[in-house]
């Protein structure tokens, strides 16, 4: 049995995805998965499931939800399937699930492996990146209650996903065929106008595609937007890239390791 939280929360059994019935059941499972093999205190679970308005019988209610979740997982696994133990302790609960059975941890593992492999084997790194991004099925934990832990982890994961997308585009702009990523970079620059890394990638991809004037225009547009809306200049790194584009620096045609992927 494997579990997904990078999208709707649920379990995968024999290659088939099954959702968990009930918002609080999904929230309970998601919270336990985020803290896989670690104790989740009962007080934290109260907050995740009920926010600031827990029922008068909150302790019994939580125990009932834990019992229902155990039954649901057993039903999904079938008579011969294995179910990770959901362990009750005096101060909370532990879901003893292996990290490799949770898409969250698989995503982070593949992303770290891609970043490690990129300078030695970009093709392997690209494959690992595609595999990491392919785990996503939508907004993380999109069908759970907006508790503080799940919400903060979801925001963090959104940032990690965007950074992974940028990593993939870096590889296309610097190692692959840059013209293939220009359209997507333009869309991302509109959606995320303050991320200078996207501006830098777009400038590099345009320049490496023989479109120097457009690369200059991208910089000028981004700089003017920063000045008009935030009252600030571009970063020194982006300014340096602009100067290199203007003088047609030979280094722009040579992938540099420090520009490829972010460190984990």
mmCIF file of N, CA, C and O in Angstrom, residues 207-208 244-245 247-255:
data_model
loop_
_atom_site.group_PDB
_atom_site.id
_atom_site.type_symbol
_atom_site.label_atom_id
_atom_site.label_comp_id
_atom_site.label_asym_id
_atom_site.label_seq_id
_atom_site.Cartn_x
_atom_site.Cartn_y
_atom_site.Cartn_z
ATOM 1 N N UNK A 207 18.604 34.075 -25.781
ATOM 2 C CA UNK A 207 19.926 34.373 -26.332
ATOM 3 C C UNK A 207 20.500 33.161 -27.042
ATOM 4 O O UNK A 207 21.040 33.273 -28.148
ATOM 5 N N UNK A 208 20.375 31.979 -26.424
ATOM 6 C CA UNK A 208 20.929 30.771 -27.021
ATOM 7 C C UNK A 208 20.147 30.332 -28.259
ATOM 8 O O UNK A 208 20.604 29.479 -29.013
ATOM 9 N N UNK A 244 26.335 40.451 -19.956
ATOM 10 C CA UNK A 244 26.890 39.380 -20.791
ATOM 11 C C UNK A 244 26.111 39.247 -22.097
ATOM 12 O O UNK A 244 26.703 38.988 -23.158
ATOM 13 N N UNK A 245 24.807 39.415 -22.038
ATOM 14 C CA UNK A 245 23.991 39.363 -23.250
ATOM 15 C C UNK A 245 24.366 40.506 -24.182
ATOM 16 O O UNK A 245 24.489 40.330 -25.402
ATOM 17 N N UNK A 247 27.204 42.074 -24.529
ATOM 18 C CA UNK A 247 28.521 41.938 -25.170
ATOM 19 C C UNK A 247 28.681 40.576 -25.849
ATOM 20 O O UNK A 247 29.755 40.259 -26.357
ATOM 21 N N UNK A 248 27.598 39.770 -25.839
ATOM 22 C CA UNK A 248 27.616 38.440 -26.460
ATOM 23 C C UNK A 248 28.756 37.589 -25.880
ATOM 24 O O UNK A 248 29.582 37.024 -26.605
ATOM 25 N N UNK A 249 28.760 37.490 -24.568
ATOM 26 C CA UNK A 249 29.821 36.762 -23.877
ATOM 27 C C UNK A 249 29.817 35.290 -24.298
ATOM 28 O O UNK A 249 28.761 34.643 -24.302
ATOM 29 N N UNK A 250 30.975 34.729 -24.653
ATOM 30 C CA UNK A 250 31.046 33.311 -25.058
ATOM 31 C C UNK A 250 30.530 32.361 -23.986
ATOM 32 O O UNK A 250 30.009 31.287 -24.294
ATOM 33 N N UNK A 251 30.650 32.749 -22.718
ATOM 34 C CA UNK A 251 30.219 31.866 -21.624
ATOM 35 C C UNK A 251 28.729 31.554 -21.681
ATOM 36 O O UNK A 251 28.282 30.535 -21.131
ATOM 37 N N UNK A 252 27.952 32.388 -22.331
ATOM 38 C CA UNK A 252 26.508 32.155 -22.400
ATOM 39 C C UNK A 252 26.157 30.907 -23.195
ATOM 40 O O UNK A 252 25.040 30.403 -23.093
ATOM 41 N N UNK A 253 27.076 30.412 -23.991
ATOM 42 C CA UNK A 253 26.825 29.195 -24.768
ATOM 43 C C UNK A 253 27.392 27.953 -24.089
ATOM 44 O O UNK A 253 27.355 26.869 -24.657
ATOM 45 N N UNK A 254 27.898 28.120 -22.865
ATOM 46 C CA UNK A 254 28.479 26.993 -22.140
ATOM 47 C C UNK A 254 27.737 26.819 -20.832
ATOM 48 O O UNK A 254 27.768 27.709 -19.986
ATOM 49 N N UNK A 255 27.043 25.682 -20.618
ATOM 50 C CA UNK A 255 26.338 25.460 -19.364
ATOM 51 C C UNK A 255 27.296 25.543 -18.178
ATOM 52 O O UNK A 255 28.377 24.983 -18.198
#
